[in-house]
Coordinates of C-alpha atoms and ligand atoms in Angstrom, one line a residue:
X1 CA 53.1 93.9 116.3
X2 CA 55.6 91.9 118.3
X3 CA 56.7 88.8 116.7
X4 CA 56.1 85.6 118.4
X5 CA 58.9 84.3 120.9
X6 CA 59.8 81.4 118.8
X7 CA 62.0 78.8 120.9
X8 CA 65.7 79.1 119.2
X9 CA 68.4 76.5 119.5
X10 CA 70.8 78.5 121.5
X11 CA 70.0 81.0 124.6
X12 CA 72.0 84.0 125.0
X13 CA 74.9 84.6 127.0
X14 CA 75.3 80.7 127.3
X15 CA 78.3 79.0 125.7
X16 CA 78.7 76.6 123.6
X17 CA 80.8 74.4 120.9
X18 CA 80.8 74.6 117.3
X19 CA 82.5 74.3 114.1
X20 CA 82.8 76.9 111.6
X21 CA 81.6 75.9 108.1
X22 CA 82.6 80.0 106.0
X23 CA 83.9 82.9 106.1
X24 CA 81.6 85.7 105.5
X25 CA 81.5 89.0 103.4
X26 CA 83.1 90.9 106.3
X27 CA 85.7 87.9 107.2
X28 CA 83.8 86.7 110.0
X29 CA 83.0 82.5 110.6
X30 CA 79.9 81.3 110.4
X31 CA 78.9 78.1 111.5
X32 CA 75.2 76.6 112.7
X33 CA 74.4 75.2 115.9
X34 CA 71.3 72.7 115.4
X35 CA 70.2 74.9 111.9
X36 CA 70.7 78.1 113.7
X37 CA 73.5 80.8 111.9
X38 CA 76.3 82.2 114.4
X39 CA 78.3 84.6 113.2
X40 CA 81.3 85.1 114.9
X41 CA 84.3 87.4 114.4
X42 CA 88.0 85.6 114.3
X43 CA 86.9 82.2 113.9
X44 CA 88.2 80.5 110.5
X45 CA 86.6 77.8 108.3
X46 CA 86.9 74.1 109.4
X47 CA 87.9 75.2 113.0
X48 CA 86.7 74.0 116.2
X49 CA 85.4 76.6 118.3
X50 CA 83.8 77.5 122.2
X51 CA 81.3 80.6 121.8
X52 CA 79.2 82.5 123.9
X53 CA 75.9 84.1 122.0
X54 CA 76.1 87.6 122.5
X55 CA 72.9 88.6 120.6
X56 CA 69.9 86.8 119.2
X57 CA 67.6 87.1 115.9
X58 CA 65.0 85.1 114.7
X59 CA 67.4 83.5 111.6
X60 CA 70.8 84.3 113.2
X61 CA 72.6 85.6 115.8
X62 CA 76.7 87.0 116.5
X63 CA 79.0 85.0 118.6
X64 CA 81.8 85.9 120.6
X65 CA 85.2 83.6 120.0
X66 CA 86.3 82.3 123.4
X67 CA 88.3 79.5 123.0
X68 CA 89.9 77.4 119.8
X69 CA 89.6 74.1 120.2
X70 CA 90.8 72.8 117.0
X71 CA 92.2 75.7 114.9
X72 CA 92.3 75.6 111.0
X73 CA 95.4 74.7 109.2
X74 CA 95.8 78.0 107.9
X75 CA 95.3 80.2 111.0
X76 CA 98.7 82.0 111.6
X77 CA 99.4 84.7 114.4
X78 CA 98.9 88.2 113.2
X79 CA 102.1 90.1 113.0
X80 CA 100.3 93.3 115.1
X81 CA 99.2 93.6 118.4
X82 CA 96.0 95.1 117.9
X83 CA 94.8 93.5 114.7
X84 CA 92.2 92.0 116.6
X85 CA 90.5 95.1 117.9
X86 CA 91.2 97.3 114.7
X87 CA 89.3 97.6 112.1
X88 CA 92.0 98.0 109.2
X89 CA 93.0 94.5 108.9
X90 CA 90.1 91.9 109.0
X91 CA 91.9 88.5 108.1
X92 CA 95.8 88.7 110.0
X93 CA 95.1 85.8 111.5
X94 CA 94.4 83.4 108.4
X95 CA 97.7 82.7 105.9
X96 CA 98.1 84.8 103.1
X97 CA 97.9 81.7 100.9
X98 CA 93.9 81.4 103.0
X99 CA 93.4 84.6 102.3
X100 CA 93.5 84.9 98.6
X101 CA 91.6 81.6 98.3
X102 CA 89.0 83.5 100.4
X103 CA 89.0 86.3 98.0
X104 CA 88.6 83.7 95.0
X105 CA 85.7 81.9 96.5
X106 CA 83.5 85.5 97.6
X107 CA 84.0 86.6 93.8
X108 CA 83.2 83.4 92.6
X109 CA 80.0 83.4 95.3
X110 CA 79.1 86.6 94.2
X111 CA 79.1 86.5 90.7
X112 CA 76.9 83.6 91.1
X113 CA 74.5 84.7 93.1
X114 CA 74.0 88.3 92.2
X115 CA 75.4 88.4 88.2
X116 CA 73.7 84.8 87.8
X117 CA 76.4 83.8 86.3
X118 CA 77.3 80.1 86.5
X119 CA 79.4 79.2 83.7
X120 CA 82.8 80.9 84.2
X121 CA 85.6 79.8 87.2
X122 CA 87.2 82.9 88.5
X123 CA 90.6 83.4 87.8
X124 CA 93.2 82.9 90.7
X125 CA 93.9 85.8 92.4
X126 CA 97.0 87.6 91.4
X127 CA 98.4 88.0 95.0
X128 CA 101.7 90.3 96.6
X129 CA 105.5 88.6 97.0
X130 CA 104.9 90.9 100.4
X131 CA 101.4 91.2 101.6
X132 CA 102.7 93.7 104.3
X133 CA 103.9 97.8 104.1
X134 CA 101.8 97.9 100.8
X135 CA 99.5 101.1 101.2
X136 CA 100.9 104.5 99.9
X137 CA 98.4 106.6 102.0
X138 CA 97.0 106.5 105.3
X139 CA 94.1 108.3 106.8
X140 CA 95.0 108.8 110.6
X141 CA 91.7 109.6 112.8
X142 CA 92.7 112.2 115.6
X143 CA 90.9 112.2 119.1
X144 CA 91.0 112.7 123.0
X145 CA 90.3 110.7 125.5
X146 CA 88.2 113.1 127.1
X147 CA 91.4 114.4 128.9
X148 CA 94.1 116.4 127.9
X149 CA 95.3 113.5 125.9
X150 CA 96.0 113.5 121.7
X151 CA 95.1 110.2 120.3
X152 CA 96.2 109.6 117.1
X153 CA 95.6 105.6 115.2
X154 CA 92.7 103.4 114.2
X155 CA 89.0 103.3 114.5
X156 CA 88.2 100.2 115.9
X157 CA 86.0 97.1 114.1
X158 CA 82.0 98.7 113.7
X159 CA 82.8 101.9 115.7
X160 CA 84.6 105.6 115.8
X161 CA 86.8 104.5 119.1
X162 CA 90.3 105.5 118.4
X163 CA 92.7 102.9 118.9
X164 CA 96.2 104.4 119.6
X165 CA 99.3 103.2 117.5
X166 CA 101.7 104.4 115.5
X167 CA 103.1 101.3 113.8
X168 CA 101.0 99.6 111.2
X169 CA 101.8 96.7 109.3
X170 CA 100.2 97.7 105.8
X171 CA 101.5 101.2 106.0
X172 CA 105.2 103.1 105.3
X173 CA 106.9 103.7 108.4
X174 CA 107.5 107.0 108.0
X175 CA 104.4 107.4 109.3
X176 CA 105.3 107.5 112.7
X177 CA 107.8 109.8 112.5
X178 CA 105.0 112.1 111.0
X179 CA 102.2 111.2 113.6
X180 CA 104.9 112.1 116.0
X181 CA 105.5 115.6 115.3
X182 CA 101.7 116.8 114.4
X183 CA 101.5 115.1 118.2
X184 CA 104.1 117.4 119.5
X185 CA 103.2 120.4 117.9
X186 CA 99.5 120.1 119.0
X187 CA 100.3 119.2 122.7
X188 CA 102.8 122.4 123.0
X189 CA 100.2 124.7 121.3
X190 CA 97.5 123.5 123.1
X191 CA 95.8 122.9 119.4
X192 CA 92.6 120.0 120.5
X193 CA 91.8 116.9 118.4
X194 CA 88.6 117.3 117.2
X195 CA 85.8 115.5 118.8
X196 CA 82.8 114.2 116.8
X197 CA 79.9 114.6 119.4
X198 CA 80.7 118.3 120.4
X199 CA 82.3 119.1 117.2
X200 CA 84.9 120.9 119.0
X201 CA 88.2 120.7 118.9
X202 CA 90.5 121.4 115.6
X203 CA 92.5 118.3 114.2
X204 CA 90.5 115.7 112.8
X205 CA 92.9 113.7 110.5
X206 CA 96.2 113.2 109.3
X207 CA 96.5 112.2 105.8
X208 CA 99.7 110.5 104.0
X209 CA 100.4 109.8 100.6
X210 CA 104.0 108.2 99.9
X211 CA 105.6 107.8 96.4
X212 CA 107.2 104.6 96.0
X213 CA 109.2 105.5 93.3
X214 CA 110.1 109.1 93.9
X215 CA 109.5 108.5 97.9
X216 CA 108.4 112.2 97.7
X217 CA 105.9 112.3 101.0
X218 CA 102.6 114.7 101.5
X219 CA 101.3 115.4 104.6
X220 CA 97.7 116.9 105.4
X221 CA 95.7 118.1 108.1
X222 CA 92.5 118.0 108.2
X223 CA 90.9 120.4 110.6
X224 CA 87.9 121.7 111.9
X225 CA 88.8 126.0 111.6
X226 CA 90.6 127.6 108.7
X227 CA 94.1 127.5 109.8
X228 CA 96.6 126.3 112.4
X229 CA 98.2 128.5 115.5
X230 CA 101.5 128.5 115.2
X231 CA 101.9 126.4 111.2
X232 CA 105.5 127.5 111.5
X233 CA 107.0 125.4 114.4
X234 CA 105.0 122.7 112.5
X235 CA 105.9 122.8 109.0
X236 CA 109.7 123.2 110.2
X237 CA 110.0 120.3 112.5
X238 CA 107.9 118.3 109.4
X239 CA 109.9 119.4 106.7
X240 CA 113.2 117.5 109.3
X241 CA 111.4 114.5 107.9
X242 CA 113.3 113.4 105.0
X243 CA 111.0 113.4 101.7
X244 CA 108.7 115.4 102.7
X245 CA 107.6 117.2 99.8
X246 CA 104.5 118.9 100.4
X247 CA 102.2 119.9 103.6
X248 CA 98.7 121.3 103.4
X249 CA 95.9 121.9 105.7
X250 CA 92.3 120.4 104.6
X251 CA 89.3 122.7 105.8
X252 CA 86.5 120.4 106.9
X253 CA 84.1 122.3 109.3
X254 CA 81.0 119.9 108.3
X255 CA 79.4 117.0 110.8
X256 CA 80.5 114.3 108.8
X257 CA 82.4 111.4 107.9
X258 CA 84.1 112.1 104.7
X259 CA 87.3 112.6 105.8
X260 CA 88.7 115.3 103.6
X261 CA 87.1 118.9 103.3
X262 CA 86.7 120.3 99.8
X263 CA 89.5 123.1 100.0
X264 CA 93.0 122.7 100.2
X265 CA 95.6 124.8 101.2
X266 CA 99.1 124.2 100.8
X267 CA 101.5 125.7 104.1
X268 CA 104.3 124.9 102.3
X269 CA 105.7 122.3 99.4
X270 CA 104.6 121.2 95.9
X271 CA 101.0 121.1 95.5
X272 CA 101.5 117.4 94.3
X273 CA 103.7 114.1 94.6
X274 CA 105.0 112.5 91.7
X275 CA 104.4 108.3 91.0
X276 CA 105.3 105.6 88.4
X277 CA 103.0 103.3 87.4
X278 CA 105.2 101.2 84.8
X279 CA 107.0 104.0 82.4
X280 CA 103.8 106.2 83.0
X281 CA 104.4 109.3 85.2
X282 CA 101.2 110.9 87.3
X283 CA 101.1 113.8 89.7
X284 CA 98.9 113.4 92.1
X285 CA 97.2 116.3 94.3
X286 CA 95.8 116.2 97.7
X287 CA 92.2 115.1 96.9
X288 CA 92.8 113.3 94.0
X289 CA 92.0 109.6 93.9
X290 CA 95.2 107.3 93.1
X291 CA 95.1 103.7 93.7
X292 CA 96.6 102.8 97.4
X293 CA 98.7 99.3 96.3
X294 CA 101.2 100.6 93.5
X295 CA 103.0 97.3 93.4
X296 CA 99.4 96.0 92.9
X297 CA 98.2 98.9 90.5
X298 CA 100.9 97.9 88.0
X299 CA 99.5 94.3 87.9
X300 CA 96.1 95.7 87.7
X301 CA 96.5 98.2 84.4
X302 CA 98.8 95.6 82.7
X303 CA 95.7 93.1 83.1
X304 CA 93.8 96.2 81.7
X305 CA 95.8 96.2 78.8
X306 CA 95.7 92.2 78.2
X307 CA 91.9 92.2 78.0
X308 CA 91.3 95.8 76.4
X309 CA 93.7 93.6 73.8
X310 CA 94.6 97.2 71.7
X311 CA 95.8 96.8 68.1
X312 CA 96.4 100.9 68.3
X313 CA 93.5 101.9 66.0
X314 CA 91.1 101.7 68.8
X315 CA 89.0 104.9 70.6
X316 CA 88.3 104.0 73.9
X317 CA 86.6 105.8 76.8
X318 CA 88.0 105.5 80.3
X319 CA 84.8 106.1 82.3
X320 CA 85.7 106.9 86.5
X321 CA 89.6 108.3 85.2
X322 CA 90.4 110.2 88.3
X323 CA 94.3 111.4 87.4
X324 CA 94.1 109.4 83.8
X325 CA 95.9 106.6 85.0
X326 CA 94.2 103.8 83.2
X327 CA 93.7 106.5 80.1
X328 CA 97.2 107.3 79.6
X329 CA 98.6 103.2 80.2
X330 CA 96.1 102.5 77.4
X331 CA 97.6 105.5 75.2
X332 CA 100.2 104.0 73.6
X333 CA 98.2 101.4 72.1
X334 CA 95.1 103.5 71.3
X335 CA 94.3 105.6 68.5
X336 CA 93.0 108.0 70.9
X337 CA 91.9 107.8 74.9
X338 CA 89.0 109.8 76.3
X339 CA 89.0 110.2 80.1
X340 CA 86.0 111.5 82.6
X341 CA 85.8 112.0 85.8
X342 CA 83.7 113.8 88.8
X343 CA 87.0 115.6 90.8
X344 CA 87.9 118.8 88.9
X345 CA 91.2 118.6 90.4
X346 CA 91.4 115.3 89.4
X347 CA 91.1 116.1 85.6
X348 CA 93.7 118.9 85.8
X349 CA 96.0 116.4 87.1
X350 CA 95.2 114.1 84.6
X351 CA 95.7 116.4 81.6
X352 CA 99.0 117.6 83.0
X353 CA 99.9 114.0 83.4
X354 CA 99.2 113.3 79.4
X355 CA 102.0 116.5 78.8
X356 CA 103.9 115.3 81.8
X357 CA 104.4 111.8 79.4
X358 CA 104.2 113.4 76.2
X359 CA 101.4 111.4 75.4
X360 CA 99.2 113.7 72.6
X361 CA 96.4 111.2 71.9
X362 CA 94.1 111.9 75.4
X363 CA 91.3 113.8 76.0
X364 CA 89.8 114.2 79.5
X365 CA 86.2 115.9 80.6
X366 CA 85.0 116.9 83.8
X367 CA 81.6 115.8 84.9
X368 CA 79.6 112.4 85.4
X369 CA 80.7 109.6 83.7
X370 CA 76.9 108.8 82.6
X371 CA 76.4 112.4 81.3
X372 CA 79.5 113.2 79.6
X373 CA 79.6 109.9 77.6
X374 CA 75.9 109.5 77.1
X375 CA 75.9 113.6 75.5
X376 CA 78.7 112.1 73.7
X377 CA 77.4 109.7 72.1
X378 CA 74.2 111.7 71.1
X379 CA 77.1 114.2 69.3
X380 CA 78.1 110.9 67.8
X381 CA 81.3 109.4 69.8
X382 CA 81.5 106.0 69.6
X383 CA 84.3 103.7 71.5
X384 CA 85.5 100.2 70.6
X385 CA 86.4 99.5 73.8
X386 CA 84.7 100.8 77.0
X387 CA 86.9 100.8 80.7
X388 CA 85.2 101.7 83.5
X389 CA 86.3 102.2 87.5
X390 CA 83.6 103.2 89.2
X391 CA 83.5 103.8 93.2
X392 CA 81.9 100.9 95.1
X393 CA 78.3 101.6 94.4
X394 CA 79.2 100.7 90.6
X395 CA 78.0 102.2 87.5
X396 CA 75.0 104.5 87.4
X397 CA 72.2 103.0 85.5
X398 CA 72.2 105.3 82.8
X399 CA 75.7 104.8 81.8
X400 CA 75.2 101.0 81.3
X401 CA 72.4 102.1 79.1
X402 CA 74.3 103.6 76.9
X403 CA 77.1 101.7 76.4
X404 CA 74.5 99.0 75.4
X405 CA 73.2 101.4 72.9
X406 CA 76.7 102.1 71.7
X407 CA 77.6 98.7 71.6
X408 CA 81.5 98.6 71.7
X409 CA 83.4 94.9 71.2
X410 CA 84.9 95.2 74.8
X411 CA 84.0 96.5 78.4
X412 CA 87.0 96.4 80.9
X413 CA 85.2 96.7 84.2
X414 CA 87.7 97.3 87.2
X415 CA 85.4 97.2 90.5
X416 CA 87.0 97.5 94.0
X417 CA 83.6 95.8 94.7
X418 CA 82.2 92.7 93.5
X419 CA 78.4 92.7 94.7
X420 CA 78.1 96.0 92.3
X421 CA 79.8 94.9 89.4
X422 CA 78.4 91.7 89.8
X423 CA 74.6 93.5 89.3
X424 CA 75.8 95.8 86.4
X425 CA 77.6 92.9 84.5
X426 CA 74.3 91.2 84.7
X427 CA 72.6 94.6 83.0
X428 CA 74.9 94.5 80.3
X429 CA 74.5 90.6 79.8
X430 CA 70.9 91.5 79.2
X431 CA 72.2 93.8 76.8
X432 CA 74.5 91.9 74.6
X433 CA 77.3 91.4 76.7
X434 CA 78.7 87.8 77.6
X435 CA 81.5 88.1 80.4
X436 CA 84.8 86.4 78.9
X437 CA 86.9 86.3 81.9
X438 CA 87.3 87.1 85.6
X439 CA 90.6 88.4 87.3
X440 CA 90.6 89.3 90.9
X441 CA 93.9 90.8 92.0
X442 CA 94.8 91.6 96.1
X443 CA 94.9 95.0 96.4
X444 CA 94.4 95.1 100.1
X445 CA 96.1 92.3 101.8
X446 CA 94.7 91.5 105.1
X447 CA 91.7 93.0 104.6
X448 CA 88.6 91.3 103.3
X449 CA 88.5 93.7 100.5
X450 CA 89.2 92.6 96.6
X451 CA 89.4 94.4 93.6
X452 CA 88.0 92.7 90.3
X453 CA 88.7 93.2 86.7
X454 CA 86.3 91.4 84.2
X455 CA 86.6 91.6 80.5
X456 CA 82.9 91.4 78.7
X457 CA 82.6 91.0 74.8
X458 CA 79.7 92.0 72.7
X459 CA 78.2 88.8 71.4
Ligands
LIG501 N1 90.5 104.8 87.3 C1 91.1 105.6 88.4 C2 90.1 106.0 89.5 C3 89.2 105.0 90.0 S1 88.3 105.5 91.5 C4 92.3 104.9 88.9 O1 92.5 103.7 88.7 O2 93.1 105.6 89.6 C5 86.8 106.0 91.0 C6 86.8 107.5 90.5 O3 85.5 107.8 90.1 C7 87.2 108.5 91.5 O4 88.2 109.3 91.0 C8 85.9 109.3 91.7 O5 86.1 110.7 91.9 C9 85.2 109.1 90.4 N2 83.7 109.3 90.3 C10 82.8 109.0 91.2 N3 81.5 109.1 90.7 C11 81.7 109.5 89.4 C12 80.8 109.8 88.3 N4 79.5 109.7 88.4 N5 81.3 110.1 87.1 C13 82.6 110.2 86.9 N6 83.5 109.9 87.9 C14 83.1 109.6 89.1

């Protein structure tokens, strides 16, 4: 049945002035003209806008920003041209010092309204020196524009249009050098971008990782087909790049987003880069999971460490491990470290990383976190201290079960998204668990993204 045309406050495609009152999940104002949401992408808190309503619900509706008529004291102008249209970076246009008061203030909302917590203020969040050039890897989509054309860059905000660039303000510049020659080579060997309707068409993505502190490069390419025409003339005129170390070919033949297929194939190179985190050493392989901030990373374990508060006659698990980062920072003030994690690859990294450091006390499984500890702890394992890192959807159910049955002093949970560790913080408050602290840190300057570490005690 078709609901009742109900009169609303605004008409659409009319314009209109309004101020912003927030800034949304997704970085975007809102504001209320006569009791009716907008939501409108750019606009900042406290500013003064002109709008035109582009689309209409019964509750709310989406604006579109066409003018500033009095703009917020902490709107700047984004370093890069097309940070408006891309969808990498949501918040360029509010001050770094805006931004990480935004970040704050969603953790704090969340963790109200979805942990019902009320009785703990969120810690500051510990922000960069140089919110810019941050990220060690970058994920480029490739595409045509239906001519003979390669374009290699960004999706755009809320879609799969490719927006061409090869200079980006939160990656390593070497980037473009890279993008440049994987653009060469496919344009003289007539080797097609891969395009997502048809599924035609071979390249779908290059992938980066950088080492900050080796500045050893990889290089992938992800393609639709099982190997490249010509590799040679590529690898060669890659390898010209200083530091590369490593170049490998992805097979992804599936309709689907996930960017990286499951098989690797190294065309030439170490099968790894090598990273510090602190003193800690990892190796990290193509479709291994390493954090993208290591200036931030170090901040992030070492806060790890402070609330995990290790007298080194502790067992703790490291639930979500991927390479054993977390597992083998802890180490050295544990009695003994257990790691698990979903990516085999992953965990043979990892357990080369413990010899890599020397580090004897670690043990690392294969398999789901929720499994592998709860058949554990029905062997008898037990764990003073319990970390977990899951992947945004947060901790399966059973896993919180268990720890509640185990009942260790601490849980470190590290979340790279607050709306599910906000639920699973609440489970384990039901269970015994009272949260102690808060610590948002900026992983991913000018984005609206925020990673969270929060350090619950059994009561
Ligand atoms: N703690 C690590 C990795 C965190 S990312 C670090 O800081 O680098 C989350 C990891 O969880 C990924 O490596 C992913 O492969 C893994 N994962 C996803 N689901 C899982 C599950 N059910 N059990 C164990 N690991 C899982």
């Amino acid at each position: 049945m078709k609901a009742k045309n109900v009169e609303l406050p605004v008409v659409k495609n009319e314009y209109y002035e309004m101020v912003i009152d927030d800034l949304g999940i997704n970085g975007e104002g809102i504001g209320k003209i006569d009791g009716y949401t907008l939501f409108v992408d750019g606009a900042l808190p406290q500013e003064k806008i002109k709008v035109k309503v582009i689309k209409t619900k019964k509750n709310f509706g989406f604006g579109k920003l066409i003018d500033i008529l009095e703009p917020s004291i902490h709107r700047i102008d984004p370093v890069c041209d097309i940070a408006k249209r891309c969808g990498g970076c949501q918040l360029q246009h509010l001050s770094y010092e805006g931004q990480l008061n935004y970040k704050q203030k969603k953790v704090q909302d969340i963790i109200e309204r979805i942990g019902g917590i009320t009785d703990i203020e969120v810690n500051k969040v510990i922000g960069m020196e140089n919110p810019y050039f941050y990220r060690n890897k970058v994920q480029f989509p490739v595409g045509s524009m239906g001519d003979d054309s390669v374009n290699i860059g960004f999706y755009a905000m809320r879609s799969h249009n490719i927006i061409t660039t090869d200079k980006c303000y939160i990656q390593q510049p070497v980037n473009k050098d890279i993008i440049g020659v994987v653009k060469e080579y496919m344009l003289k060997n007539n080797v097609k971008p891969y395009n997502e309707v048809s599924h035609k068409g071979v390249v779908r993505h290059i992938v980066t990782r950088v080492s900050f502190h080796t500045k050893e490069i990889m290089v992938g390419v992800v393609i639709n087909g099982n190997k490249l025409p010509n590799s040679d003339e590529l690898i060669s005129n890659l390898r010209k790049i200083e530091d590369v170390a490593g170049i490998f070919i992805s097979v992804n033949k599936e309709k689907t987003n996930v960017i990286m297929g499951n098989k690797i194939k190294m065309l030439w190179g170490k099968p790894y880069i090598t990273d510090y985190i602190g003193e800690v050493a990892y190796n990290i392989s193509p479709l291994s999971f390493y954090q993208v901030n290591p200036v931030q990373t170090e901040k992030l374990y070492s806060k790890v460490l402070e609330f995990a508060d290790l007298s080194g006659d502790e067992i703790v698990w490291d639930a979500y491990c991927g390479i054993g980062t977390i597992s083998l920072f802890l180490a050295g003030k544990s009695k003994k470290v257990m790691g698990v994690e979903i990516v085999p690859e992953a965990i043979v990294d990892a357990k080369k990383n413990a010899e890599l450091n020397d580090i004897g006390n670690t043990e690392f499984y294969v398999g789901k976190a929720e499994e592998v500890i709860t058949g554990k702890y029905n062997e008898g394992v037990r764990a003073d201290v319990i970390v977990v890192d899951p992947p945004r959807k947060g901790c399966d159910r059973e896993l919180l079960e268990t720890i509640m049955k185990m009942q260790p002093e601490k849980v470190v949970y590290v979340s790279c998204d607050p709306g599910t560790m906000a639920r699973d913080v609440k489970v384990l408050g039901e269970g015994g668990y009272r949260v102690e602290e808060i610590q948002p840190v900026d992983m991913f300057p000018q984005t609206v993204h925020v990673e969270t570490v929060s350090l619950l005690i059994k009561k």
